[in-house]
Every structure is written in structure tokens, then in C-alpha cells.
PDB file of C-alpha atoms in Angstrom:
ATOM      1  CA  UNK B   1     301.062-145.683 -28.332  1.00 47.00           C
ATOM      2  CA  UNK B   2     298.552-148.280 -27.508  1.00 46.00           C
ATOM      3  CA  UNK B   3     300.208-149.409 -25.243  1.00 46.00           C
ATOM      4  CA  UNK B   4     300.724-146.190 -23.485  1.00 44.00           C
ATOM      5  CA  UNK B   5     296.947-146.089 -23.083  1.00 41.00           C
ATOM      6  CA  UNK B   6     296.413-149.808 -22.112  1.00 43.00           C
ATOM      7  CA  UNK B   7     299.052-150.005 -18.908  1.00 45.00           C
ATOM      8  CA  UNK B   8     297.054-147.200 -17.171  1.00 46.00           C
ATOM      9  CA  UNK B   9     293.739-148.744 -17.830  1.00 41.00           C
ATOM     10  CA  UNK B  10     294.822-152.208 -16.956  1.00 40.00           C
ATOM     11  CA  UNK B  11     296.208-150.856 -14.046  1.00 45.00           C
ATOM     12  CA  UNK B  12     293.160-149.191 -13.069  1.00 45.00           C
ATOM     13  CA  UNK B  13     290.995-152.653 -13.572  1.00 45.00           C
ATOM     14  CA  UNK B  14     293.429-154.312 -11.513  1.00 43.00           C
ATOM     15  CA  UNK B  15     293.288-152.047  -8.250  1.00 42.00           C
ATOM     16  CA  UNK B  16     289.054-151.920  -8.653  1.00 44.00           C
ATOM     17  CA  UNK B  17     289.513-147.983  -9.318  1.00 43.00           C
ATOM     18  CA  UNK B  18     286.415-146.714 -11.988  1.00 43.00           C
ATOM     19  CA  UNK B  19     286.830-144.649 -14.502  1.00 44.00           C
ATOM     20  CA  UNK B  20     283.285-143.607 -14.472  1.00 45.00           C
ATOM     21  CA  UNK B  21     283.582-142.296 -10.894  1.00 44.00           C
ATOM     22  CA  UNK B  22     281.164-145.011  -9.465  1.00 53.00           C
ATOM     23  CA  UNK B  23     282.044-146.528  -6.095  1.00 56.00           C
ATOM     24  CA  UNK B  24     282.640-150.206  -5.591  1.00 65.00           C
ATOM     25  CA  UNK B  25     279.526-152.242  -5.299  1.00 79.00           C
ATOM     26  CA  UNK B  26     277.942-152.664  -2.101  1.00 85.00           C
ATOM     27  CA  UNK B  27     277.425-156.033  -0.325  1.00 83.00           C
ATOM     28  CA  UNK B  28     274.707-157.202   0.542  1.00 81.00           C
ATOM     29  CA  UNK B  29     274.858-157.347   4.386  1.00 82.00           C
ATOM     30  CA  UNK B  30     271.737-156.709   6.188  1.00 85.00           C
ATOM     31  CA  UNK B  31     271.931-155.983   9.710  1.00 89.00           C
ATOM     32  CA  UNK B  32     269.347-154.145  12.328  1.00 91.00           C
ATOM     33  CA  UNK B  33     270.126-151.571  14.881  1.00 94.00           C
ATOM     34  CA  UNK B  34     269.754-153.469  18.538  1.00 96.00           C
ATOM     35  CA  UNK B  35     271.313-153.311  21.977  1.00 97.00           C
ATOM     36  CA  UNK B  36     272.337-156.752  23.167  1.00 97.00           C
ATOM     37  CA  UNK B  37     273.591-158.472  26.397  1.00 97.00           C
ATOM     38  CA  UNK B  38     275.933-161.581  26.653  1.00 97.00           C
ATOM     39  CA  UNK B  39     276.364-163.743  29.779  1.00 96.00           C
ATOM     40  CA  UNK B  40     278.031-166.886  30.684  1.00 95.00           C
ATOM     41  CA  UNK B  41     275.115-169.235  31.575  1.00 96.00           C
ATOM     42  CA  UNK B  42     276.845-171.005  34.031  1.00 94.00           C
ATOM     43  CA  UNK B  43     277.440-168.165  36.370  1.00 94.00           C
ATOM     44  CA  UNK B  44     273.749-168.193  36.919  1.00 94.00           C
ATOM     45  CA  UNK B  45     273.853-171.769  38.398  1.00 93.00           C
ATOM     46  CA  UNK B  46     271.943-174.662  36.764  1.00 93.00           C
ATOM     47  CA  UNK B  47     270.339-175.193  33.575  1.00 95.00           C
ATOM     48  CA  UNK B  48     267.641-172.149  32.976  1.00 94.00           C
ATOM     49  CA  UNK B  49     268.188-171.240  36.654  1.00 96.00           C
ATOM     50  CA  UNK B  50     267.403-167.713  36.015  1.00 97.00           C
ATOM     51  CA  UNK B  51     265.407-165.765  32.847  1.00 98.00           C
ATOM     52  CA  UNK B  52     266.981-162.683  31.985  1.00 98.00           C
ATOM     53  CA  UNK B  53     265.054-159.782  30.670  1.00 98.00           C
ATOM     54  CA  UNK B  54     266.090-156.849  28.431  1.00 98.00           C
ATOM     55  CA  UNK B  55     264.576-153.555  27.957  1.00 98.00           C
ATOM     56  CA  UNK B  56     265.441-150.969  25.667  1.00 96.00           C
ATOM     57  CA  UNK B  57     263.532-148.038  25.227  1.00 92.00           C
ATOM     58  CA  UNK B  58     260.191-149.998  26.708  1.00 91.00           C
ATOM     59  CA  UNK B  59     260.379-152.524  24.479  1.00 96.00           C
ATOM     60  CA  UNK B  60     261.782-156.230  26.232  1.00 98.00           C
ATOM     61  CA  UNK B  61     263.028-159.501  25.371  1.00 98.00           C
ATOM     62  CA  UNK B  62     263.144-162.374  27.852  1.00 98.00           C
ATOM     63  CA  UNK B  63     264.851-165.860  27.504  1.00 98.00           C
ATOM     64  CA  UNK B  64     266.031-168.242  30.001  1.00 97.00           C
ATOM     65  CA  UNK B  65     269.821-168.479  31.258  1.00 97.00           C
ATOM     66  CA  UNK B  66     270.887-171.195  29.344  1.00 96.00           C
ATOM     67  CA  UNK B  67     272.847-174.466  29.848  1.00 96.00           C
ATOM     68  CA  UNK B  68     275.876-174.168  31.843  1.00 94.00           C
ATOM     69  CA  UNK B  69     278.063-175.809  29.676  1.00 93.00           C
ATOM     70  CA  UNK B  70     277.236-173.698  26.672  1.00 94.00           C
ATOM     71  CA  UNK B  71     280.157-170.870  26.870  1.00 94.00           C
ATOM     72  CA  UNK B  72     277.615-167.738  26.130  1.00 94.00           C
ATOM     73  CA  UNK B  73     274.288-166.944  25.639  1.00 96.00           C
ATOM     74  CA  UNK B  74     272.742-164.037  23.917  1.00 97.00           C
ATOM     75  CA  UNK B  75     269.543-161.829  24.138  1.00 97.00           C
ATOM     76  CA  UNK B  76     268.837-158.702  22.090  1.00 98.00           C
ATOM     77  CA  UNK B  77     266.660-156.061  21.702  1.00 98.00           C
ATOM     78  CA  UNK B  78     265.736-154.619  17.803  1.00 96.00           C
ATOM     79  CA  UNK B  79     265.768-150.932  17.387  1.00 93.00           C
ATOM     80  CA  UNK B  80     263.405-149.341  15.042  1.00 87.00           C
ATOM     81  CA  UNK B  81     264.785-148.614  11.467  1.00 80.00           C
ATOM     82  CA  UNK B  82     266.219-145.703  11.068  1.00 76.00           C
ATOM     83  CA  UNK B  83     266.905-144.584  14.651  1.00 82.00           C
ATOM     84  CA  UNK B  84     269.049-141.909  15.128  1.00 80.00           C
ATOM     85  CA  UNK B  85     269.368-141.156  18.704  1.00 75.00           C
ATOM     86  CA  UNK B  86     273.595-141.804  19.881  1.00 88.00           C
ATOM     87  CA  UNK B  87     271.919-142.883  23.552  1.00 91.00           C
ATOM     88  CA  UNK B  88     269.046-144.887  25.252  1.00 94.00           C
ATOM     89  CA  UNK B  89     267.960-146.079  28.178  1.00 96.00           C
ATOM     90  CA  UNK B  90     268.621-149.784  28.996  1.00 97.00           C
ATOM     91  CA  UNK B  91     267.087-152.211  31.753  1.00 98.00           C
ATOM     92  CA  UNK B  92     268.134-155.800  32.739  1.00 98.00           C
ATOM     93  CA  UNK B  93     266.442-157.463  35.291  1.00 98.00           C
ATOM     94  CA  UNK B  94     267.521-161.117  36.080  1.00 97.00           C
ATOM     95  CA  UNK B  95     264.918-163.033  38.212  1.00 97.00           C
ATOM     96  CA  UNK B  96     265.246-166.791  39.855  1.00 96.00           C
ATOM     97  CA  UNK B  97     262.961-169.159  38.252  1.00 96.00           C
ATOM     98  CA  UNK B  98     263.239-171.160  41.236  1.00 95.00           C
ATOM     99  CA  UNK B  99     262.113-168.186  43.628  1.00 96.00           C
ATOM    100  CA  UNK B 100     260.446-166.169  41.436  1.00 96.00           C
ATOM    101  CA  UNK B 101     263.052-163.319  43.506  1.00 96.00           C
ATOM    102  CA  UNK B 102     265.006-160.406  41.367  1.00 96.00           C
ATOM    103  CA  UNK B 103     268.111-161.606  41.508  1.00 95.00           C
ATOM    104  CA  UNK B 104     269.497-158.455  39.703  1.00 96.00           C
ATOM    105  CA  UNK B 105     268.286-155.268  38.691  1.00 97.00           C
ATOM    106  CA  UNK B 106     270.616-152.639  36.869  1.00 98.00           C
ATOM    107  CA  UNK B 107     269.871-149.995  34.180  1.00 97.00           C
ATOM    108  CA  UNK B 108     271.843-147.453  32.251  1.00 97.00           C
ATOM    109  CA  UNK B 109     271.903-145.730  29.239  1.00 96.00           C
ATOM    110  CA  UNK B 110     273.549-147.386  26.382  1.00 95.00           C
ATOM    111  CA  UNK B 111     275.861-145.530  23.736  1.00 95.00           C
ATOM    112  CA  UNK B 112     274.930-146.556  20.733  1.00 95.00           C
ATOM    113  CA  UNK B 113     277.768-147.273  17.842  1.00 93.00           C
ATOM    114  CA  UNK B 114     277.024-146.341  14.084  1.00 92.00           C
ATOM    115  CA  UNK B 115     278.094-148.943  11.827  1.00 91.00           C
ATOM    116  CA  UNK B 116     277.995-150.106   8.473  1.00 89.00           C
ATOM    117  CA  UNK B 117     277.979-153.618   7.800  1.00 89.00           C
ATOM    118  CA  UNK B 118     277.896-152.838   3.892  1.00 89.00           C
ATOM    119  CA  UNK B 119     281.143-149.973   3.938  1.00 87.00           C
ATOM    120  CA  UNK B 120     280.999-146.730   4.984  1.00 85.00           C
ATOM    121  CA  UNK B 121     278.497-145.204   1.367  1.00 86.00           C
ATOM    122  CA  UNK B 122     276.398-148.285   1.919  1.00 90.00           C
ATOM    123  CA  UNK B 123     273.281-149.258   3.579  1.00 88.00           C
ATOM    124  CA  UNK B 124     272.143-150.243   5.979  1.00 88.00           C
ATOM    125  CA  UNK B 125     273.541-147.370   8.818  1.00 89.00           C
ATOM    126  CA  UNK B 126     272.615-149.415  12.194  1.00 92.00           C
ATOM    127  CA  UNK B 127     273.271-148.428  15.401  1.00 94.00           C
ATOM    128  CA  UNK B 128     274.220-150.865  18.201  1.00 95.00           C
ATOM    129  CA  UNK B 129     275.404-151.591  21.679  1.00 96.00           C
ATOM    130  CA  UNK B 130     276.518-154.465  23.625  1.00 96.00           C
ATOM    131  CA  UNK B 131     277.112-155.123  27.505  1.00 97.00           C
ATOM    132  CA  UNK B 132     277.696-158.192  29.653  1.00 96.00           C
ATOM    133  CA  UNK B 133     274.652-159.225  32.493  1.00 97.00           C
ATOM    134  CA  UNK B 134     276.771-159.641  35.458  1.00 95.00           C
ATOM    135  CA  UNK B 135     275.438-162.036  37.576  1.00 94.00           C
ATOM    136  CA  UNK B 136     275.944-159.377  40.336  1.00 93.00           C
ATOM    137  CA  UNK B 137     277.142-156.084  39.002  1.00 94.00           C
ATOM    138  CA  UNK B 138     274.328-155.938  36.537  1.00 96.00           C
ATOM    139  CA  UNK B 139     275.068-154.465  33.262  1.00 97.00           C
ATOM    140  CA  UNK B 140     278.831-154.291  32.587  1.00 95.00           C
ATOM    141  CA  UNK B 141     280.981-154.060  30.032  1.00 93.00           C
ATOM    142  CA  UNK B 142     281.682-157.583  27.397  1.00 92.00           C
ATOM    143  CA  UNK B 143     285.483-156.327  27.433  1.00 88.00           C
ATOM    144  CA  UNK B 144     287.518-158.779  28.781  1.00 77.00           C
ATOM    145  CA  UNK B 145     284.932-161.361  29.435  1.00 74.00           C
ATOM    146  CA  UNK B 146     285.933-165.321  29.260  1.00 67.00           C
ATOM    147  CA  UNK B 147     283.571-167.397  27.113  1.00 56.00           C
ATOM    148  CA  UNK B 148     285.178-170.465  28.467  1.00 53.00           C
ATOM    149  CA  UNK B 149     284.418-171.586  31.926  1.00 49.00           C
TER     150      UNK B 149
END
């Protein structure tokens, strides 16, 4: 009889099922709702040839290209906590350092992704979106893009 009772209890240990009803434990993940844009430096030219700028909702981030032999750089823009908006407006503006000319200028609005890091009953809920700053299409899509020259 006791072991009747023990085989389904083991059984339930084993697969991480509770009796109690509780969910598994969350991790610990943290992670921030932002939009984000990746480029390959070196199709800007020369080291920090050009400084891209990001805007998202009025709020911008700026850095310079990079080096061209890096494969990717990065820039992104933090959302406020808890946003819950599925869209919002996005501007990149790419100007020569050399110049001081726009070299591009492109905005749309971004669809933002829920996701969560942590599983699906977990916090935190972000909210994200990620394109690729074209060195002449503007703001495109990272699908498909080479990270290797």
C-alpha cells in the first residue's frame, strides 16, 4: 500500500508538478522595456565616422558608429516601467561627424513585443522592439542582417 502512495508522489517530485497548486519558482531575470537599433559599424565608413541618434517617444540616445571591425554595435532607448502601449513612434537620425550633414533621417512607429524574461506568470512583463539603422534605408528590419563583414 505504501508503495501505491509513494510512486505517484515520487513521480510528481520528479516532473516539478506541486501538490499544493503553486507554480514553479520564478527566475530572477530582470529586463526593461526599450526599443533598440543594431548596425554594422563598418557600413558607416571609418572609425566613429557617423553618431547615430535614437528617439523613442521624445526621449534619445546618441553614441558614435563604432569601429569597423567590430561586427555590430548597439544603441537603445529605455521605456518607462510599466508601459502598456503595443506602438510608438520611433526616430533615427544618423549625422556625419566629419560634416556635421544628416546623413539619414527615417522614423516609424515601432510594434512593440510583450515578453517575459521570467515565464509567462512572472515578472517583469517588458515590452520591446528592435530594427536595423540602414546606412541608407533608415530604419529596417534586423532580419536577415550579417554581423560579419
Amino acid at each position: 500500500m505504501r508503495r501505491l502512495l509513494l510512486v505517484p508522489l515520487l513521480a510528481a517530485i520528479l516532473t516539478g508538478c506541486s501538490l499544493l497548486g503553486q507554480d514553479a519558482p520564478c527566475t530572477k531575470a530582470d529586463a526593461d522595456s526599450q526599443v533598440s537599433a543594431v548596425w554594422r559599424p563598418a557600413d558607416f565608413g571609418s572609425l566613429d565616422a557617423a553618431k547615430i541618434r535614437l528617439c523613442v517617444r521624445g526621449t534619445c540616445e546618441e553614441r558614435a558608429s563604432g569601429d569597423p571591425d567590430d561586427p555590430f554595435a548597439l544603441l537603445s532607448v529605455r521605456l518607462p516601467d510599466g508601459v502598456g502601449a503595443s506602438t510608438a513612434p520611433v526616430r533615427l537620425t544618423v549625422t556625419s561627424v566629419k560634416s556635421g550633414d544628416t546623413v539619414v533621417e527615417d522614423s516609424t512607429r515601432a510594434r512593440l513585443t510583450e515578453d517575459h524574461p521570467n515565464g509567462a506568470s512572472c515578472p517583469p512583463t517588458v515590452r520591446t522592439a528592435t530594427f536595423r539603422a540602414h546606412p541608407t534605408k533608415g530604419l529596417t528590419s534586423p532580419r536577415g542582417m550579417r554581423l560579419q563583414g
